[in-house]
Coordinates of C-alpha atoms in Angstrom, one line a residue:
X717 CA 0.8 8.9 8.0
X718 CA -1.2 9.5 11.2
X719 CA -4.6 10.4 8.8
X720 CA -3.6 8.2 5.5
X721 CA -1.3 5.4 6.8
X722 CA 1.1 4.3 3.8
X723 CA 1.8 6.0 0.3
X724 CA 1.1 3.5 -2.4
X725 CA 3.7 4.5 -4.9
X726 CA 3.1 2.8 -8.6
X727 CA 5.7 2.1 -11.1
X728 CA 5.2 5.0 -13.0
X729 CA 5.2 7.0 -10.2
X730 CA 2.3 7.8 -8.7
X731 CA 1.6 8.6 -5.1
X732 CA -1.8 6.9 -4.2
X733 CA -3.7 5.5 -1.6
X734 CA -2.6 2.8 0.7
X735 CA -5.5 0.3 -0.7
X736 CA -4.0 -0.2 -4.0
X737 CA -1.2 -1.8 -2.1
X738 CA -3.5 -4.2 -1.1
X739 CA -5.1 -4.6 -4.7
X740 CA -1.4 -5.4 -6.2
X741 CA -0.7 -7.7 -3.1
X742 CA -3.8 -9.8 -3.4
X743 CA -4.0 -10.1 -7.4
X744 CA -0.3 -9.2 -8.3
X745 CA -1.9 -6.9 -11.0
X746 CA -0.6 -4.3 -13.2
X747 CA -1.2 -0.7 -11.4
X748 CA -0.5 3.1 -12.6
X749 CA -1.5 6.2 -12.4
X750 CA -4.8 5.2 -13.9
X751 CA -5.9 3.0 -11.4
X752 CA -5.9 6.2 -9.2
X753 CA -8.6 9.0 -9.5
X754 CA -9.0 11.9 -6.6
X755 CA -11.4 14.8 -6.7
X756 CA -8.5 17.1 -6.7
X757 CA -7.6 15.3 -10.2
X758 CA -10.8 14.8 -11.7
X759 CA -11.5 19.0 -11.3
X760 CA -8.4 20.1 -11.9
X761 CA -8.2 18.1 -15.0
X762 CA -11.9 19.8 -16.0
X763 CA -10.5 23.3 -15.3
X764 CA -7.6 22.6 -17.7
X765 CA -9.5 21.5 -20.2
X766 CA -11.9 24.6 -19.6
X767 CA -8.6 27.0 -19.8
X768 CA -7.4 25.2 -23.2
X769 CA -11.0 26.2 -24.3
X770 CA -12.0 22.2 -25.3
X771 CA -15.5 23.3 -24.0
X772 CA -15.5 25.8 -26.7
X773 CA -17.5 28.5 -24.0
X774 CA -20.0 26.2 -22.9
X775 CA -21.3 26.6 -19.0
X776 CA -18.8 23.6 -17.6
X777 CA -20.9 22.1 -14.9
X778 CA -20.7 18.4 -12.5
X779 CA -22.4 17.1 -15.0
X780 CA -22.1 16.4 -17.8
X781 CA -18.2 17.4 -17.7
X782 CA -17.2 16.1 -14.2
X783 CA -19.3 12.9 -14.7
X784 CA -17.6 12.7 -18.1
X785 CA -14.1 13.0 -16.7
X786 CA -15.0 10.3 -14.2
X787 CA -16.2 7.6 -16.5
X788 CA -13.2 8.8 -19.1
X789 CA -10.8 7.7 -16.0
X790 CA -12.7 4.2 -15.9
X791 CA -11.9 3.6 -19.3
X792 CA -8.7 4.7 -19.3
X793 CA -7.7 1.9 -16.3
X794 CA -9.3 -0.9 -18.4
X795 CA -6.9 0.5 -21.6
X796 CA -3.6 0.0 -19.7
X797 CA -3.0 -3.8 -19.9
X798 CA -4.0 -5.4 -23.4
X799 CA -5.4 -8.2 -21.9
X800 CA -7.5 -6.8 -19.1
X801 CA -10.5 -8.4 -19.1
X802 CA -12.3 -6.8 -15.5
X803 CA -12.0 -3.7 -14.0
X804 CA -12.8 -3.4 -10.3
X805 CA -13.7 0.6 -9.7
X806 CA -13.5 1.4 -6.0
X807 CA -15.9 4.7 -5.1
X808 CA -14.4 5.6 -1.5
X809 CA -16.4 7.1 1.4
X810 CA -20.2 6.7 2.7
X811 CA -23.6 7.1 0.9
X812 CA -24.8 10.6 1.1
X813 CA -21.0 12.1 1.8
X814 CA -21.7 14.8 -0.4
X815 CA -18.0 14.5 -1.8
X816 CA -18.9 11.4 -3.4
X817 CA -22.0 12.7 -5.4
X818 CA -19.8 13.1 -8.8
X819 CA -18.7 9.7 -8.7
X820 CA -21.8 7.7 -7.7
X821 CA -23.9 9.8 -10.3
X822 CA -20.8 8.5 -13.1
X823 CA -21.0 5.1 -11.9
X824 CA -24.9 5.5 -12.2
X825 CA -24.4 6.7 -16.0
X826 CA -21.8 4.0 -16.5
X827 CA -24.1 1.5 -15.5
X828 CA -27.1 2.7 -17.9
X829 CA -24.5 2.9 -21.0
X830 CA -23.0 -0.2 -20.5
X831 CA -26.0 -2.1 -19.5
X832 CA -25.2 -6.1 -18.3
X833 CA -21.5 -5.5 -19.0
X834 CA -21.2 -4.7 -15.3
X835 CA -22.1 -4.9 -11.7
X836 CA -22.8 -3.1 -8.7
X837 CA -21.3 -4.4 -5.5
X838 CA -22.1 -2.9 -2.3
X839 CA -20.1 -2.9 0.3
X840 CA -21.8 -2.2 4.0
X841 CA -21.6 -2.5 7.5
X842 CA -24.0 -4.8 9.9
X843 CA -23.2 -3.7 13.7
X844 CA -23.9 -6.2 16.1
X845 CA -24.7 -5.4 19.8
X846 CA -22.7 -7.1 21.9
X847 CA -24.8 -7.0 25.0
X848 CA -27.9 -7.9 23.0
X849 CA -26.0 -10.2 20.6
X850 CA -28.7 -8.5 18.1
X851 CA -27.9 -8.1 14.6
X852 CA -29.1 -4.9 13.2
X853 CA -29.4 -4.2 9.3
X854 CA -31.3 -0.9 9.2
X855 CA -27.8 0.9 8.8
X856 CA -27.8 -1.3 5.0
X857 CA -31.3 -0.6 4.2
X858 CA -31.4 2.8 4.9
X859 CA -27.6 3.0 3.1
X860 CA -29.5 0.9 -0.2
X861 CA -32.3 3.3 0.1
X862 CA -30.3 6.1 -0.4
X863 CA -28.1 4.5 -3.3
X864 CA -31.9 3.4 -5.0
X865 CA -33.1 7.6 -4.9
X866 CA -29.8 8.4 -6.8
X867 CA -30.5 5.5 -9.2
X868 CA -28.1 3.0 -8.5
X869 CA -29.5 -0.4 -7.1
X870 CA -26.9 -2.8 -5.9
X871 CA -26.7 -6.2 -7.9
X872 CA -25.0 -7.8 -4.7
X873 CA -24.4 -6.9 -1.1
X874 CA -21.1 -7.8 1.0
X875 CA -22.1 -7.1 4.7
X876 CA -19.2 -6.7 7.0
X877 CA -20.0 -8.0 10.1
X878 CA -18.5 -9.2 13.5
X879 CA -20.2 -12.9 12.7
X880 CA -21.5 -15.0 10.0
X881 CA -24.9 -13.5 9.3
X882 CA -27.8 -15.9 9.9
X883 CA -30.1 -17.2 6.9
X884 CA -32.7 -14.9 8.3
X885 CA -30.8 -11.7 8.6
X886 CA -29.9 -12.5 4.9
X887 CA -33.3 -13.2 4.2
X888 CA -34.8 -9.6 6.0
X889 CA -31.8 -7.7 4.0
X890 CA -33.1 -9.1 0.6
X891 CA -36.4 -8.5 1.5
X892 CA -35.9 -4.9 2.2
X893 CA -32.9 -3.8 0.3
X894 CA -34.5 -5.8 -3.3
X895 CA -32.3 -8.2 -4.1
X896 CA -31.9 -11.7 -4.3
X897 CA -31.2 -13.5 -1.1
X898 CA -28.5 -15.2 -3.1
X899 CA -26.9 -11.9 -4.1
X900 CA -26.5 -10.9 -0.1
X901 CA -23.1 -12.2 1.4
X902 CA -21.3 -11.4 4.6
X903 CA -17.6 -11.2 5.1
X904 CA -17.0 -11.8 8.5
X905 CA -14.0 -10.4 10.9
X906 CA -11.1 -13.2 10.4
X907 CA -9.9 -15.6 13.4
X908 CA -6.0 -14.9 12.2
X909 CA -5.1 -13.3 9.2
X910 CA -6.6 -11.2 6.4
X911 CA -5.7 -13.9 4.1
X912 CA -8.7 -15.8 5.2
X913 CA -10.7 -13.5 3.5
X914 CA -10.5 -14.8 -0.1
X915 CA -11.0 -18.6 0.8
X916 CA -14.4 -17.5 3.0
X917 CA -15.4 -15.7 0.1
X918 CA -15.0 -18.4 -2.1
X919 CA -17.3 -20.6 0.1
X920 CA -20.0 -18.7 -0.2
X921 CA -19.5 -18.9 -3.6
X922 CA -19.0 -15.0 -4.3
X923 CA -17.1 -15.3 -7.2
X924 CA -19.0 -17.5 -9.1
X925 CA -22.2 -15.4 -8.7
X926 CA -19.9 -12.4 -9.7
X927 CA -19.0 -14.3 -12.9
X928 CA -23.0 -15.2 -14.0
X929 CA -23.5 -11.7 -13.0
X930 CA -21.1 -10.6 -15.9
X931 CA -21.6 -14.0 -18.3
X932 CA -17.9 -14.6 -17.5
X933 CA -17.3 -18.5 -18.4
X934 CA -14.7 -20.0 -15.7
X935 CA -13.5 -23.2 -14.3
X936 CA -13.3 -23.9 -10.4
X937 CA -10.5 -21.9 -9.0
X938 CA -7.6 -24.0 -7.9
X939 CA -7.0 -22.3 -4.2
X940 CA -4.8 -25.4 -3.3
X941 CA -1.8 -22.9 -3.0
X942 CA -3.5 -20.3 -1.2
X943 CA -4.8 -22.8 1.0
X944 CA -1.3 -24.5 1.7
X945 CA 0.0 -21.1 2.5
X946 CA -2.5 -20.4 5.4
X947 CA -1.9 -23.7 6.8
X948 CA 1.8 -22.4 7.1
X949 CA 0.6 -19.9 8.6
X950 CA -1.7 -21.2 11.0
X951 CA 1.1 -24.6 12.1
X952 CA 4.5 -22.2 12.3
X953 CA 7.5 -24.0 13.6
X954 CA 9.1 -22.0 15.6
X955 CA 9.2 -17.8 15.9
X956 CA 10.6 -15.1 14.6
X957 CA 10.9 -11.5 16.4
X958 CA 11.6 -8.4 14.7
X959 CA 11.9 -5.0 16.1
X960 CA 10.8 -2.0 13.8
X961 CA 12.5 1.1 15.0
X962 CA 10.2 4.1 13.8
X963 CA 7.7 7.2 14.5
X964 CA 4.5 6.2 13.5
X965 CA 4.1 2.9 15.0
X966 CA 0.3 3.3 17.0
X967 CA -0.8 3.9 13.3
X968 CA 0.0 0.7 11.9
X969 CA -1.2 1.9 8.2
X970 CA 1.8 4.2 8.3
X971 CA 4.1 1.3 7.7
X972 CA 1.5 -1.5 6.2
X973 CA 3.3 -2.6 3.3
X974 CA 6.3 -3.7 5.9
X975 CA 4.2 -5.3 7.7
X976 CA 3.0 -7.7 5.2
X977 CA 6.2 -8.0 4.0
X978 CA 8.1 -9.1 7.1
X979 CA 4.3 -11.4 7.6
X980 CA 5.0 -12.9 4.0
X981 CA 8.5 -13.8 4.3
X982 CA 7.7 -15.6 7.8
X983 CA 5.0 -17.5 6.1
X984 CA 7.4 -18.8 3.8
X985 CA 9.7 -19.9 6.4
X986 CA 6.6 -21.7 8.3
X987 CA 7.7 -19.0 11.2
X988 CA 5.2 -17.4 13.9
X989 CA 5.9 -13.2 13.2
X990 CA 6.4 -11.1 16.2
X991 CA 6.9 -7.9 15.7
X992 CA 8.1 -5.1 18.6
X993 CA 7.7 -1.5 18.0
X994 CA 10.1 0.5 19.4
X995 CA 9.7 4.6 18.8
X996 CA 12.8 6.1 17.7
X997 CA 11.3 9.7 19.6
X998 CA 12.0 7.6 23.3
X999 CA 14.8 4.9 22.1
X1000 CA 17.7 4.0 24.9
X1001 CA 20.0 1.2 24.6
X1002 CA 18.3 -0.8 27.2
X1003 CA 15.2 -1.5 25.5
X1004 CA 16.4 -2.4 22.5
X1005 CA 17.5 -6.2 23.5
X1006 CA 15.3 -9.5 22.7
X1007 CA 14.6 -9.3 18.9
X1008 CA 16.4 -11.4 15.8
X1009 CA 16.6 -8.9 14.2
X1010 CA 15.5 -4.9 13.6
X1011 CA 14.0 -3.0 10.7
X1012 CA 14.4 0.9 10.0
X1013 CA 11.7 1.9 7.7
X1014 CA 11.4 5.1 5.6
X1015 CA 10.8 8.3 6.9
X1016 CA 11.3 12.2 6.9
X1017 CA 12.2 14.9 9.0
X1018 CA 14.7 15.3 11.7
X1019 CA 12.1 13.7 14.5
X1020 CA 13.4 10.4 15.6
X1021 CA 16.5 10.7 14.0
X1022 CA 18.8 9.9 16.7
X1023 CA 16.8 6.7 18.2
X1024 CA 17.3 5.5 14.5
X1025 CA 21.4 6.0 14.6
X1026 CA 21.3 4.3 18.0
X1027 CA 19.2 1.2 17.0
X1028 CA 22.2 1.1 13.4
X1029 CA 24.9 1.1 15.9
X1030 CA 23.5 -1.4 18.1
X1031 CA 23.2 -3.9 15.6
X1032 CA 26.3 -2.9 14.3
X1033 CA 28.3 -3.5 17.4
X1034 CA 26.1 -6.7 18.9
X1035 CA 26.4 -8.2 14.9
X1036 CA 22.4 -8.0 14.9
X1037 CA 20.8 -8.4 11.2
X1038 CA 20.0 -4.9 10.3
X1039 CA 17.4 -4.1 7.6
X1040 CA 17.4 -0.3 6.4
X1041 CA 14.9 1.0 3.9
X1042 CA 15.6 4.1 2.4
X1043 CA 15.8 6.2 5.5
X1044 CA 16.9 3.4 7.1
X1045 CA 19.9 2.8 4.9
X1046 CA 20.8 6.0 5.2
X1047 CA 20.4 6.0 8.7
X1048 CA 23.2 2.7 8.7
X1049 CA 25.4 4.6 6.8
X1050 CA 25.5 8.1 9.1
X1051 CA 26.3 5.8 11.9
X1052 CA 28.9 4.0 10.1
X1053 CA 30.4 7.3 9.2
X1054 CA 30.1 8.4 12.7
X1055 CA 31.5 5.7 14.6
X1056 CA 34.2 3.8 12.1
X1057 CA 35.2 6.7 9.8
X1058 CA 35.9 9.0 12.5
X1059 CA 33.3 11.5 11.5
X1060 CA 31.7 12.6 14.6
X1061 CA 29.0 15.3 12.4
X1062 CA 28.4 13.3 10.1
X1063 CA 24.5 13.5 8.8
X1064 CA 22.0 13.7 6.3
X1065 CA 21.5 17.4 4.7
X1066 CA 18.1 16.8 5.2
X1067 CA 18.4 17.1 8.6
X1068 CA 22.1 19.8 9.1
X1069 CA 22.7 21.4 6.3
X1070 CA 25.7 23.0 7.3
X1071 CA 27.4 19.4 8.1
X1072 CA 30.9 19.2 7.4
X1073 CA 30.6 15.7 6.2
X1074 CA 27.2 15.4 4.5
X1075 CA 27.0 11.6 3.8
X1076 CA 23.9 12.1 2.7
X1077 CA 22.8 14.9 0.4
X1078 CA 19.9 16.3 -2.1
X1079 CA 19.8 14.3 -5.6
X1080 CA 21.0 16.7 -7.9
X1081 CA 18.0 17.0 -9.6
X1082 CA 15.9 18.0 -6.8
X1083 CA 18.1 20.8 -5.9
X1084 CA 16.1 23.3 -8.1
X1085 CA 12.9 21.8 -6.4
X1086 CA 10.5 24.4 -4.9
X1087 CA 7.4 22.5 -4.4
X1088 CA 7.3 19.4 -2.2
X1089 CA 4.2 17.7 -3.5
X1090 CA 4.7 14.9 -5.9
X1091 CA 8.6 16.1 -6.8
X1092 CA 10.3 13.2 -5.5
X1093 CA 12.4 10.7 -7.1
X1094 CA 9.2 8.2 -7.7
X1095 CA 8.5 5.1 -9.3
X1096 CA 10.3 1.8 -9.8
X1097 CA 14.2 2.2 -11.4
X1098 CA 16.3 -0.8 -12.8
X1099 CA 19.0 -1.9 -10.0
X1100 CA 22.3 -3.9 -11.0
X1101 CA 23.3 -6.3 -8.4
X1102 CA 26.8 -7.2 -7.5
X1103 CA 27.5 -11.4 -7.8
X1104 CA 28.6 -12.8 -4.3
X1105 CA 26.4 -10.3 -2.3
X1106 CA 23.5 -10.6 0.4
X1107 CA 21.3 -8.5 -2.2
X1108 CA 22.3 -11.0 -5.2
X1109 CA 21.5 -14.2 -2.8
X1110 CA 18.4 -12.8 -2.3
X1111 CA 17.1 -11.7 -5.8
X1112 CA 19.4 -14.4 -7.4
X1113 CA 19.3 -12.0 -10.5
X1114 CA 21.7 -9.2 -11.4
X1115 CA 19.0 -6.8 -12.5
X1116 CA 15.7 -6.0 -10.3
X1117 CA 13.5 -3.3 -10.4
X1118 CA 12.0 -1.8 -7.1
X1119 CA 10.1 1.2 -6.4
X1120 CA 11.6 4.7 -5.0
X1121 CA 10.0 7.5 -2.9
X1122 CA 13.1 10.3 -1.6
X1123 CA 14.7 13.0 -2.3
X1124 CA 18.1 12.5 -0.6
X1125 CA 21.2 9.6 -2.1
X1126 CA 24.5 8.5 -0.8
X1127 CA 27.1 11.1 -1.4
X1128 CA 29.6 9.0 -4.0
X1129 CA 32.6 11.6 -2.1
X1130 CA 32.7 8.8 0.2
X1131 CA 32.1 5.7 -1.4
X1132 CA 35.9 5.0 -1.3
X1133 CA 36.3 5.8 2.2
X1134 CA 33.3 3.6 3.6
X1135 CA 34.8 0.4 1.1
X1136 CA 38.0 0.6 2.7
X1137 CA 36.0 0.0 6.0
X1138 CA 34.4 -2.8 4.7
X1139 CA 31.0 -1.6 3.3
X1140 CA 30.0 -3.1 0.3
X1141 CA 27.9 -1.2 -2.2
X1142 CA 26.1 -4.1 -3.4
X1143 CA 23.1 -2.3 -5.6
X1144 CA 23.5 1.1 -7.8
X1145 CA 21.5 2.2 -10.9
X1146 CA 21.3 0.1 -13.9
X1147 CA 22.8 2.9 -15.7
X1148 CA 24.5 5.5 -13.3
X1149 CA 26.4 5.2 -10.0
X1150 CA 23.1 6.4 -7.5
X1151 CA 24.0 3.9 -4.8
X1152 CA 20.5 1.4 -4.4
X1153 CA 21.8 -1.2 -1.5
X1154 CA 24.5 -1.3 0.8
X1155 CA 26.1 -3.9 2.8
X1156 CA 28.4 -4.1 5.6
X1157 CA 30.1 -7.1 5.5
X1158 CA 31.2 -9.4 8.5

């Protein structure tokens, strides 16, 4: 979490990077594992291939056979949905990282094969010094420079900067990058939220030259929506505070999707979002007064543990709303076990596995599990909802489908046992008894 931030996790499964999250937030899109391609993939895909003998002998080599895997995986994306129409190919890193060769050398062959049927976009940064207030674009021209050797030229360039670029800093990038002053746009840092961005862009008329650029015909966007959900944003009424109760809170990637959850839902509500991290590592009693509410996001390990139970019985005891996800819910249900079913020991196997009451134990399918890399229990699983619950009032349908990432469940031993104390299993698998959500009603 500390060098990643979040695990994107797709329907089917997939563990990918934290950006596709913000791909399916923005566009609500359709995403799998072909909208995610690593280096580790794309070779040990080659070598595979190699070992099957599909190269029949021949020398395999970066290209054409890397290259060829690459632009393979590019095409593969744009066959997932029927009715996809644009593909938007993300290379990650810097120019001149010489892990990124592969891919910009694919996208440079893509680009010759498919001719007009698609764009370059470059994305770069324009540092401004503050004491100077100067604007400097060498870093893009010497950035387009190296792009132009390897024989890509950019069709547009989106400067990240600190402040709307000037007509003539626009003007002296065109000039010496060679392209179009109206192909050069800036995407300035946002006043509140990252939900600016798109309305900034579309001022500046981005996605209309996109759309010449690939002879797409399209009417005017309609942004009224988006734009009536900033103004929410912008004019709350009133506030809302919400303590998060976890280990990797000075990254804030490591719990991003959360984040924009809790920000979305207090958008809808026309609320102001404060959030307060508390780290479950150094958690006491004291500190842990002045929120609405707390959230217990997922986690593994033993670390932080403890500070977790103590933040479930809090709430518990003060009738705070609680919201666990996975690790949180299980952390809800050791402390319920603890303190109202008399089980002083009782924890997650995970963490003691010589427990005496192990409320929380390995799916049976992972005990035979060796490996730890990409073995979980992934991707999204039907959930039936019980009528007259929190979870139904919320989804206000009886089946949902949400997206899993663990390795431990609810041990069903003591299902009865934590009903008869008033916990309400309100969630389970469409078609089995793996507990989903649990309630404990007041």
């Amino acid at each position: 979490p500390f060098q990643h931030g979040e695990v994107y996790v797709t329907d089917d499964g997939a563990e990918t990077d934290l950006d596709l999250g913000h791909y399916y937030r923005y566009t609500h899109s359709p995403l799998s594992k072909a909208s995610n391609a690593t280096s580790g993939q794309i070779y040990n895909t080659v070598i595979r291939k190699e070992r099957k003998g599909d190269y029949l002998g021949k020398t395999v080599q970066v290209i054409p056979h890397v290259t060829d895997e690459i632009k393979s995986r590019i095409l593969d994306c744009a066959k997932q949905e029927l009715k996809t129409q644009v593909v938007i190919v993300e290379i990650g890193g810097t120019v001149g990282d010489i892990e990124s060769l592969p891919f910009l050398e694919a996208i440079r062959q893509f680009r010759y094969e498919k001719n007009r049927n698609c764009i370059n976009i470059h994305l770069t940064y324009v540092p401004q010094l503050k004491a100077a207030g100067e604007v400097k674009t060498k870093p893009t021209q010497h950035s387009v420079q190296d792009l132009r050797e390897i024989g890509i030229i950019p069709d547009l360039i989106l400067c990240r900067c600190e402040n709307a670029l000037s007509e003539e800093i626009k003007e002296k990038i065109s000039l010496f990058c060679n392209v179009a002053k109206e192909a050069v746009f800036d995407e300035k840092d946002v006043t509140h939220s990252i939900y600016e961005v798109p309305l900034d862009l579309n001022r500046q008329k981005l996605d209309a030259f996109i759309c010449k650029q690939l002879k797409i015909e399209t009417q005017e966007p309609d942004l009224t929506p988006w734009k009536k959900m900033m103004e929410r944003s912008l004019h709350p009424k009133g506030q809302i505070v919400v303590g998060i109760v976890g280990k990797y809170l000075e990254h804030k990637d490591a719990y991003k999707s959360v984040f924009e959850a809790l920000h979305h839902g207090a958008v809808a509500l026309q609320k102001e979002l404060r959030i307060l991290p508390f780290d479950s590592e150094h958690l006491s009693v004291e500190v842990l007064d002045g929120c609405d509410g707390y959230l217990v996001p997922g986690g593994f390990g033993e670390r932080g543990w403890e500070g977790k139970i103590l933040a479930a019985h809090h709430c518990r005891t003060k009738k705070i709303p609680y919201f666990g996800l996975c690790l949180g819910m299980q952390v809800m249900l050791v402390e319920f076990a603890r303190n109202v079913l008399g089980f002083p020991d009782a924890h997650s196997t995970e963490v003691d596995p010589n427990t005496s009451h192990p409320v929380i134990s390995l799916l049976s399918e992972q005990k035979k599990v060796l490996e730890l890399g990409g073995t979980m229990r992934l991707g999204a699983y039907p959930c039936a909802l019980k009528p007259d619950t929190l979870a139904f009032s919320s989804y206000k349908k009886t089946i949902v489908s949400e997206r899993h990432r663990h390795r431990y469940e609810f041990n069903n031993a003591y299902k009865q046992a934590f009903e008869e104390k008033g916990v309400l299993f309100s969630g389970t698998l469409e078609k089995g008894d793996l507990c989903e959500i649990a309630e404990i009603a007041d």
